[in-house]
Each structure stands twice: as structure tokens, then as C-alpha cells.
Amino acid sequence: AVKKALVNGRWQIWLPNSIAEWDAITGDPVARRGWEYERFESFRRHLRWDDCFFDVGAEHGWISAIIAREFVNPEVMVLFEPSPEFWGNIRRTWVHNNIDPPLACFQGFVSDDIDAPELGGMAYRSLSHPGDIHSITLDDFADITGYAPTALNIDVEGAELMVLRGAIGLLTDPMQRLRNVWVSVHPDLMENFGHTDAELRQFMSDAGWMGRHLGTDHEEHWRFERAPF
């Protein structure tokens, strides 16, 4: 069953009941209040309809569905999500809202080490069979498919630096096709992988990117853009 929800007092969307009731889908655009409000506002300001948008950690797919309907052509979007249980909700949400299918989907982890063992923090699921979910780097995905992102969103429950390290080619591409990177940083969960948020910011700086903290709403939301020199 699905029900209609109003995200941030602005966008109506049909969602599976459990998702509509679980996430804080309320808000007031006048008071600038709502679910990850500053991150959504940053999407609204900086995304373009022709962006090739990679959503790493699509979860149940409702955020990418709003982006696909409001900001970016879904036919040039790519969704990455490791938890097999989530794909039913992703499809249900996109179909019920009459959103065109994305360009591509990858059911697996995104990392810098495709042979790394799975950790509990890497997915919302019971790891009854560790090691049975595939992993890929973003650089390899782009090389294999020919799809080069111009916008990248990462929300991966602590594995943020692993995703970015596996995208170093995209980040330092001399053609500079990638223009915007959004990262939901989880300093506490990053400890599961032996990383810190300071390491992430230094990595991005070394790769030639400047970061801006958008806000903290149960996790830190950052937008990175290329440094001018």
C-alpha cells in the first residue's frame, strides 16, 4: 500500500506506507524547516535537468525519485544501492509516481576496495551471508559503462571515504565533467571503517575540491565544488 506524503512542505510524492510513516516527511518552506532541508535546497539550487546524476546509497529511492521528478532527467540518473530488500520499494515508488526508469542501476556496494569484507554499517540489512554482495568503484563503473557523472550524491552510512577514493579518476578528470559532489558524512559510523571526517575533507582538498557544510540533520551534509586553482 502507498500513501501521499508532503516533503518539506513543497513536494508531494506517493510512498510505501512504511516509508511515509518512518521518515520525517513534513516541513515548512517559509520557515526553512523539513527533512534534510539544506541538502534539498542545495540540490534545488545547483542541479540541472541535463545532469548525469549518480545517487550512491539510494536506500528506498524516495529522495532520488523527487530529484528525478523535480531537478534531473531520470533518463540520465544512475542508482546504487547494496541492500536487495530495498529495490522493491525503489521500483514501487518510481512506478507509482510515474517517473521514467533511470539510465542504470547497480545492486551492490561502491568502494575503493572491491575485495573488502562487508561490515554491518555498510547496509541496512542482516548480513547473514557476508561477501555475497558485489562491489565496484565509481571509476570502474564509469569506464565499463561510459556513463560519466556531472553530479554525485553519497549517503552510505560511514563508508563515504571509500566511495570517494574509488572515484579519484572522476574527481581529478582534466575534462572536469563532474561539477557537484554532495556527501552525507557520518563521523560516528566512519569509525567502523577506520576513517574520520577530517580525513575525508583532506582527501577532497588534495583532489582539488572545496567543501561547504550545509547543515547537520542526524548527519552532516556537505557540498563540494572544484577549487578555482
Rosetta silent file (secondary structure, phi, psi, omega in degrees, C-alpha in Angstrom):
SEQUENCE: AVKKALVNGRWQIWLPNSIAEWDAITGDPVARRGWEYERFESFRRHLRWDDCFFDVGAEHGWISAIIAREFVNPEVMVLFEPSPEFWGNIRRTWVHNNIDPPLACFQGFVSDDIDAPELGGMAYRSLSHPGDIHSITLDDFADITGYAPTALNIDVEGAELMVLRGAIGLLTDPMQRLRNVWVSVHPDLMENFGHTDAELRQFMSDAGWMGRHLGTDHEEHWRFERAPF
SCORE:     score description
SCORE:     0.000 S_00000001
   1 L     0.000  149.701  179.637    0.000    0.000    0.000 S_00000001
   2 E  -126.262  160.137  176.171    1.095    3.550   -0.663 S_00000001
   3 E  -143.588  155.771 -179.103    0.150    6.927    0.730 S_00000001
   4 E   -82.594  136.207  178.492    0.772   10.503   -0.325 S_00000001
   5 E  -127.247  154.102  177.757    3.414   12.440    1.598 S_00000001
   6 E  -114.789  112.232 -176.458    4.472   16.076    1.505 S_00000001
   7 E   -90.839  122.529  177.059    8.235   16.517    1.649 S_00000001
   8 L    55.244   29.056  178.588    9.468   19.766    3.214 S_00000001
   9 L    66.485   15.606 -170.983    6.072   21.337    2.658 S_00000001
  10 L  -131.159  -42.831 -171.845    6.870   21.503   -1.062 S_00000001
  11 E  -116.770  120.770  176.135    6.884   18.201   -2.954 S_00000001
  12 E   -87.670  137.661 -178.631    4.029   15.700   -2.943 S_00000001
  13 E  -152.661  143.655  175.064    5.005   12.106   -3.592 S_00000001
  14 E   -86.013  129.970 -177.833    3.408    8.671   -3.221 S_00000001
  15 E  -133.074  153.280  169.972    5.427    6.387   -0.923 S_00000001
  16 E   -55.405  142.306 -174.497    5.076    2.918    0.556 S_00000001
  17 H   -50.939  -45.032 -175.665    3.229    3.261    3.862 S_00000001
  18 H   -62.877  -33.720 -179.242    6.175    2.159    5.976 S_00000001
  19 H   -77.651  -42.460  179.926    8.456    4.771    4.413 S_00000001
  20 H   -61.794  -31.636 -178.944    5.938    7.592    4.556 S_00000001
  21 H   -88.125  -21.343 -175.186    5.423    6.898    8.257 S_00000001
  22 H   -86.164  -51.476 -177.637    9.083    6.297    9.120 S_00000001
  23 L   -77.237  151.287 -176.286   10.884    9.284    7.569 S_00000001
  24 L   -79.658   70.885 -174.107   10.159   12.790    8.858 S_00000001
  25 L   -90.984   75.805  175.849    8.332   13.887    5.719 S_00000001
  26 L  -142.614 -177.156  174.142    6.938   17.178    6.946 S_00000001
  27 E   147.777  175.767 -176.725    8.176   20.727    6.826 S_00000001
  28 E  -146.178  109.242 -177.530    7.584   24.352    6.044 S_00000001
  29 L   -66.001  -26.426  178.593    9.456   26.106    3.192 S_00000001
  30 L   -68.813  -42.503  178.566    8.687   29.546    4.655 S_00000001
  31 L   -83.691    0.287 -178.258   10.306   28.597    7.973 S_00000001
  32 L    53.024   54.640 -177.282   13.047   26.720    6.061 S_00000001
  33 E  -135.145  140.768  177.934   12.297   23.585    8.028 S_00000001
  34 E   161.176 -166.288 -176.941   11.948   19.970    6.953 S_00000001
  35 L   -73.412  116.001  179.257   13.724   16.731    6.161 S_00000001
  36 L    44.233   50.236 -168.773   17.407   17.458    5.463 S_00000001
  37 H   -57.188  -46.463 -176.080   16.158   20.854    4.341 S_00000001
  38 H   -67.254  -32.906  177.485   19.507   22.448    3.489 S_00000001
  39 H   -66.965  -44.536  177.723   20.585   19.447    1.425 S_00000001
  40 H   -62.028  -39.908  178.835   17.377   19.577   -0.616 S_00000001
  41 H   -64.802  -36.389  177.629   17.799   23.317   -1.089 S_00000001
  42 H   -67.083  -41.113  173.186   21.332   22.756   -2.345 S_00000001
  43 H   -56.029  -47.594 -175.328   20.032   20.166   -4.833 S_00000001
  44 H   -61.877  -38.118 -176.468   17.407   22.673   -5.972 S_00000001
  45 H   -77.233  -33.247 -167.016   19.950   25.457   -6.463 S_00000001
  46 H  -111.755  -18.843 -179.921   22.725   23.548   -8.176 S_00000001
  47 L   -78.166  149.227  176.680   21.291   20.610  -10.123 S_00000001
  48 L  -121.232  152.749 -175.384   20.467   20.957  -13.816 S_00000001
  49 L   -60.024  -30.503 -177.761   17.960   18.933  -15.812 S_00000001
  50 L   -93.101    8.356  177.282   20.701   17.543  -18.079 S_00000001
  51 L   -64.667  137.571  168.013   22.996   16.469  -15.203 S_00000001
  52 L   -86.546  103.645 -168.808   24.120   12.855  -15.213 S_00000001
  53 E  -102.351  119.490  174.813   23.308   12.222  -11.561 S_00000001
  54 E   -98.699  122.333  177.705   24.831    9.296   -9.637 S_00000001
  55 E  -109.781  102.793 -176.477   22.976    8.502   -6.382 S_00000001
  56 E   -97.060  111.924 -172.997   25.195    6.269   -4.250 S_00000001
  57 L    93.923   53.629 -174.910   23.172    4.836   -1.383 S_00000001
  58 L   -68.761  -15.836  179.732   19.718    5.322   -2.893 S_00000001
  59 L    52.663 -125.025 -177.824   18.154    3.466    0.049 S_00000001
  60 L   -83.829   -1.743  170.553   14.362    3.237   -0.557 S_00000001
  61 L    85.724    4.351 -176.859   14.590    5.560   -3.552 S_00000001
  62 H   -78.583  -31.880  176.991   12.253    8.341   -2.483 S_00000001
  63 H   -68.151  -45.981  178.569   14.904   11.078   -2.407 S_00000001
  64 H   -65.359  -28.870  177.408   16.175   10.151   -5.865 S_00000001
  65 H   -66.101  -41.780  176.986   12.533    9.992   -7.032 S_00000001
  66 H   -64.298  -43.488  178.558   11.974   13.614   -6.002 S_00000001
  67 H   -60.471  -41.741 -178.609   15.227   14.610   -7.694 S_00000001
  68 H   -67.325  -29.895 -178.727   14.166   12.720  -10.835 S_00000001
  69 H   -86.591  -30.846 -171.039   10.803   14.457  -10.934 S_00000001
  70 H  -107.065  -33.386 -166.175   11.896   17.971   -9.985 S_00000001
  71 L  -122.770  -34.580 -170.559   15.560   18.586  -10.817 S_00000001
  72 L  -133.427  139.431  175.594   17.222   15.985  -13.078 S_00000001
  73 L   -61.785  118.775 -178.007   16.087   13.982  -16.093 S_00000001
  74 H   -60.964  -21.690 -178.598   15.668   10.416  -14.731 S_00000001
  75 H   -72.049   -7.228  173.919   16.914    9.031  -18.025 S_00000001
  76 H  -123.354   31.819  175.006   20.424   10.229  -17.095 S_00000001
  77 E  -109.203  148.079  175.949   20.363    9.063  -13.464 S_00000001
  78 E  -128.271  128.805 -179.071   22.159    6.037  -12.027 S_00000001
  79 E  -107.403  133.517  176.466   21.110    4.468   -8.715 S_00000001
  80 E  -121.114  128.380  178.145   23.471    2.450   -6.497 S_00000001
  81 L  -157.598  124.782 -177.265   22.129    0.510   -3.501 S_00000001
  82 L   -79.179  -31.217 -171.402   23.539   -2.657   -1.872 S_00000001
  83 L   -75.367  112.205 -177.688   20.525   -3.835    0.132 S_00000001
  84 H   -61.854  -27.382 -178.157   18.475   -6.197   -2.047 S_00000001
  85 H   -66.691  -20.544 -174.684   15.450   -5.680    0.195 S_00000001
  86 H   -83.041  -20.874 -171.444   15.235   -2.007   -0.804 S_00000001
  87 H   -66.588  -27.926  175.441   14.842   -2.461   -4.547 S_00000001
  88 H   -62.905  -42.447  178.061   11.178   -3.415   -4.265 S_00000001
  89 H   -70.099  -36.024  177.144   10.431   -0.088   -2.596 S_00000001
  90 H   -59.819  -50.209 -179.378   12.578    1.793   -5.121 S_00000001
  91 H   -63.544  -44.337 -178.108   10.606    0.313   -8.015 S_00000001
  92 H   -60.024  -42.601 -179.269    7.250    0.758   -6.261 S_00000001
  93 H   -66.172  -46.559 -177.458    7.970    4.435   -5.550 S_00000001
  94 H   -67.063  -42.666 -178.332    9.173    5.266   -9.047 S_00000001
  95 H   -66.866  -44.821 -175.457    6.366    3.376  -10.821 S_00000001
  96 H   -67.493  -26.023  177.845    3.565    4.747   -8.638 S_00000001
  97 L   -94.329    9.760  176.324    4.803    8.317   -9.220 S_00000001
  98 L    55.995   41.953  177.767    5.007    7.733  -12.992 S_00000001
  99 L   -95.610  133.706  178.842    8.725    8.515  -13.123 S_00000001
 100 L   -59.496  148.589  179.685   10.650    7.251  -16.134 S_00000001
 101 L   -60.826  150.670  177.233   13.162    4.493  -15.358 S_00000001
 102 L   -71.037  166.199  178.436   16.736    5.579  -14.564 S_00000001
 103 L   -59.333  -42.352 -178.024   19.567    5.200  -17.020 S_00000001
 104 E  -158.982  160.033  175.196   21.096    2.370  -14.967 S_00000001
 105 E  -134.793  148.310  175.045   21.003    0.664  -11.564 S_00000001
 106 E  -133.470  116.348  178.355   23.686   -1.196   -9.628 S_00000001
 107 L   -93.755   93.807 -178.315   22.720   -3.501   -6.777 S_00000001
 108 L   174.562  178.643  178.069   25.934   -3.612   -4.796 S_00000001
 109 E   -82.917  154.117  171.721   28.448   -1.694   -2.731 S_00000001
 110 E  -116.713  125.943 -170.124   30.522    1.201   -4.039 S_00000001
 111 L  -154.934  177.817  171.820   34.024    1.236   -2.593 S_00000001
 112 L   -99.596   -6.598 -176.470   37.731    1.667   -3.268 S_00000001
 113 L  -135.972   97.659 -173.983   38.432   -1.974   -2.394 S_00000001
 114 L   -71.464   -9.087  178.596   36.206   -4.452   -4.193 S_00000001
 115 L  -104.255    5.190 -178.483   37.601   -7.320   -2.106 S_00000001
 116 L   -68.160  143.498  177.523   36.969   -5.738    1.294 S_00000001
 117 L   -68.861  153.667  178.554   34.779   -7.752    3.679 S_00000001
 118 L   -74.161  148.269  175.233   31.300   -6.455    4.384 S_00000001
 119 L  -123.642  154.513 -177.953   30.613   -4.605    7.616 S_00000001
 120 H   -57.668  -31.969 -178.486   27.331   -4.092    9.400 S_00000001
 121 H   -74.414   -6.582 -174.634   27.475   -0.356    8.836 S_00000001
 122 H   -84.674   -9.524 -179.543   27.559   -0.767    5.056 S_00000001
 123 L  -163.929  150.142  175.161   23.871   -1.617    4.638 S_00000001
 124 L   -84.540   78.872 -179.743   20.594   -1.688    6.478 S_00000001
 125 L  -164.119  165.809  176.001   20.228   -5.430    6.383 S_00000001
 126 L   -82.843  120.158 -178.112   21.067   -8.632    8.172 S_00000001
 127 L   -84.647   67.311 -178.563   24.468   -9.814    6.979 S_00000001
 128 L   -74.290  -23.591  179.703   23.541  -13.488    7.068 S_00000001
 129 L  -132.296   72.670 -178.239   25.810  -14.240    4.104 S_00000001
 130 L   -55.459  139.421  176.216   28.779  -11.848    4.251 S_00000001
 131 L    93.835   -2.715 -175.424   30.608  -11.454    0.976 S_00000001
 132 L   -94.829    2.109  176.937   27.729  -12.282   -1.359 S_00000001
 133 L  -105.611  130.240 -176.856   27.055   -8.697   -2.482 S_00000001
 134 L   -70.786  161.949  178.400   29.198   -7.359   -5.282 S_00000001
 135 E  -137.932  151.002  179.343   31.218   -4.151   -5.070 S_00000001
 136 E  -147.812  153.605  170.756   32.536   -1.732   -7.671 S_00000001
 137 L   -88.849  154.080  177.144   34.466    1.514   -7.781 S_00000001
 138 H   -66.189  -34.197  177.064   32.845    4.511   -9.420 S_00000001
 139 H   -61.613  -44.264  178.796   35.869    4.845  -11.685 S_00000001
 140 H   -65.573  -41.836  179.801   35.396    1.252  -12.896 S_00000001
 141 H   -59.530  -44.505  179.813   31.656    1.745  -13.351 S_00000001
 142 H   -64.692  -41.103  179.501   32.284    4.831  -15.485 S_00000001
 143 H   -64.808  -40.737 -176.096   34.975    3.044  -17.526 S_00000001
 144 H   -72.357  -43.345 -173.716   32.780   -0.021  -18.119 S_00000001
 145 H   -93.010  -23.880 -173.727   29.539    1.785  -18.954 S_00000001
 146 L    81.961    4.792  179.023   30.798    5.042  -20.420 S_00000001
 147 L   -90.155  117.821 -178.868   28.495    6.977  -18.089 S_00000001
 148 L  -110.707  119.380 -177.808   30.334    9.922  -16.561 S_00000001
 149 L   -71.454  144.266  167.840   28.547   11.762  -13.729 S_00000001
 150 L  -103.221  -14.401  176.926   28.289   15.518  -13.670 S_00000001
 151 E  -142.746  138.937 -174.742   26.680   15.365  -10.200 S_00000001
 152 E  -134.311  130.002  176.388   27.313   12.857   -7.430 S_00000001
 153 E  -121.453  132.266 -175.651   25.392   12.234   -4.209 S_00000001
 154 E  -128.811  122.895  175.428   26.784    9.912   -1.498 S_00000001
 155 L  -144.744   91.903 -166.426   24.909    8.670    1.574 S_00000001
 156 L  -132.193   27.066  168.683   26.469    5.395    2.673 S_00000001
 157 L    54.293   46.966  173.387   26.410    5.200    6.455 S_00000001
 158 L   107.456  -16.271 -178.144   30.097    5.680    7.184 S_00000001
 159 L   -94.032   22.548 -173.092   31.735    4.355    4.002 S_00000001
 160 H   -58.404  -45.606 -176.857   31.917    7.812    2.424 S_00000001
 161 H   -66.239  -33.758  178.095   35.698    7.968    2.097 S_00000001
 162 H   -63.747  -41.404  177.481   35.805    4.513    0.481 S_00000001
 163 H   -61.924  -46.922 -176.512   33.373    5.685   -2.202 S_00000001
 164 H   -66.843  -38.705  178.003   35.381    8.841   -2.863 S_00000001
 165 H   -63.000  -32.435  177.706   38.719    7.031   -3.016 S_00000001
 166 L   -79.884    0.388  178.928   37.224    4.775   -5.667 S_00000001
 167 L  -119.104   21.627 -175.107   36.228    7.862   -7.657 S_00000001
 168 H   -61.370  -33.442  177.556   39.620    9.601   -7.718 S_00000001
 169 H   -64.695  -41.458  177.941   39.702    9.426  -11.516 S_00000001
 170 H   -67.787  -38.950 -177.622   36.342   11.175  -11.784 S_00000001
 171 H   -68.478  -31.623 -176.562   37.338   13.751   -9.182 S_00000001
 172 L  -108.973   12.890  178.541   40.610   14.635  -10.947 S_00000001
 173 L   -56.061  121.498 -178.278   39.390   14.226  -14.539 S_00000001
 174 L   -63.252  -19.696  176.858   41.048   17.049  -16.532 S_00000001
 175 L   -76.651  -14.952  175.671   37.817   17.466  -18.525 S_00000001
 176 L    53.420   44.233  178.460   36.128   18.419  -15.209 S_00000001
 177 L   -70.668  -34.113  178.314   32.800   16.852  -16.174 S_00000001
 178 L   -78.251  120.546 -174.127   31.917   16.263  -12.516 S_00000001
 179 L  -110.009  -30.525 -175.680   30.761   19.618  -11.125 S_00000001
 180 E  -134.715  135.928  175.814   28.965   18.925   -7.845 S_00000001
 181 E  -130.767  121.933  173.408   29.510   16.353   -5.089 S_00000001
 182 E  -107.600  133.776 -179.803   27.153   16.008   -2.130 S_00000001
 183 E  -132.207  125.366  170.139   28.237   13.843    0.793 S_00000001
 184 E   -90.826  107.566 -172.286   26.216   12.939    3.879 S_00000001
 185 E   -93.145  131.485  179.615   29.018   12.479    6.393 S_00000001
 186 L  -117.441   84.148 -175.301   28.548   10.145    9.385 S_00000001
 187 H   -55.189  -37.910 -179.155   31.540   10.817   11.688 S_00000001
 188 H   -69.240  -43.123 -179.056   30.447    8.166   14.198 S_00000001
 189 H   -74.574  -23.836  177.169   29.870    5.444   11.597 S_00000001
 190 H   -62.305  -25.793  178.319   33.099    6.280    9.774 S_00000001
 191 H   -61.341  -27.938  177.624   34.898    4.867   12.805 S_00000001
 192 H   -61.006  -24.179 -176.815   33.666    1.405   11.725 S_00000001
 193 H  -108.120    5.624  179.641   35.948    1.732    8.709 S_00000001
 194 L    75.511   24.042 -178.157   38.894    3.355   10.498 S_00000001
 195 L  -117.923  166.066  175.564   38.255    6.745    8.908 S_00000001
 196 L  -130.327  160.798  177.596   37.475   10.244   10.150 S_00000001
 197 H   -66.840  -30.448  177.231   35.560   13.158    8.696 S_00000001
 198 H   -64.539  -38.369  176.462   38.785   15.206    8.774 S_00000001
 199 H   -62.155  -40.147 -179.825   40.433   12.609    6.501 S_00000001
 200 H   -62.848  -47.437 -179.398   37.541   12.916    4.080 S_00000001
 201 H   -63.960  -37.635  178.476   37.809   16.685    3.876 S_00000001
 202 H   -67.494  -39.477  178.033   41.593   16.471    3.417 S_00000001
 203 H   -59.801  -45.948 -179.419   41.168   13.874    0.666 S_00000001
 204 H   -66.338  -38.186  177.427   38.761   16.132   -1.200 S_00000001
 205 H   -62.898  -43.653  179.381   41.048   19.128   -0.743 S_00000001
 206 H   -63.839  -29.342  179.699   44.008   17.153   -2.100 S_00000001
 207 L   -83.411   -3.659  175.731   41.854   16.163   -5.093 S_00000001
 208 L    96.853   28.535 -177.532   41.138   19.839   -5.793 S_00000001
 209 E  -123.108  144.021  175.423   37.716   20.315   -4.221 S_00000001
 210 E  -104.917  139.770 -178.518   36.351   22.821   -1.710 S_00000001
 211 E  -110.793  147.278  175.049   33.707   21.793    0.814 S_00000001
 212 E  -130.363  125.983  177.889   30.831   23.697    2.376 S_00000001
 213 E   -76.107  118.498 -177.722   28.903   22.412    5.370 S_00000001
 214 E   -83.187  -37.228 -177.619   25.210   22.750    4.501 S_00000001
 215 E   164.276  165.838  178.019   23.802   21.669    7.836 S_00000001
 216 E  -117.880  116.414  179.732   23.543   18.835   10.314 S_00000001
 217 L  -137.301   88.020 -171.785   20.306   16.871   10.317 S_00000001
 218 L    58.252    0.333  170.169   21.027   13.499   12.015 S_00000001
 219 L  -167.498  163.657 -178.620   24.212   13.523    9.862 S_00000001
 220 E   -88.167  129.269  179.835   26.470   16.202    8.379 S_00000001
 221 E  -107.625  125.824 -176.788   25.558   17.342    4.867 S_00000001
 222 E  -125.957  146.728  167.979   28.310   18.753    2.675 S_00000001
 223 E  -120.277  132.454  177.923   28.543   20.061   -0.867 S_00000001
 224 E  -112.923  138.910  174.061   31.899   20.066   -2.649 S_00000001
 225 E  -131.913  159.802 -177.210   32.797   22.094   -5.716 S_00000001
 226 E   -64.517  137.411  175.416   36.036   22.366   -7.657 S_00000001
 227 L   -68.718  147.428 -176.660   38.606   24.757   -6.244 S_00000001
 228 L   -67.603  -22.031  177.774   39.365   27.679   -8.587 S_00000001
 229 L  -158.821    0.000    0.000   43.086   26.774   -8.675 S_00000001
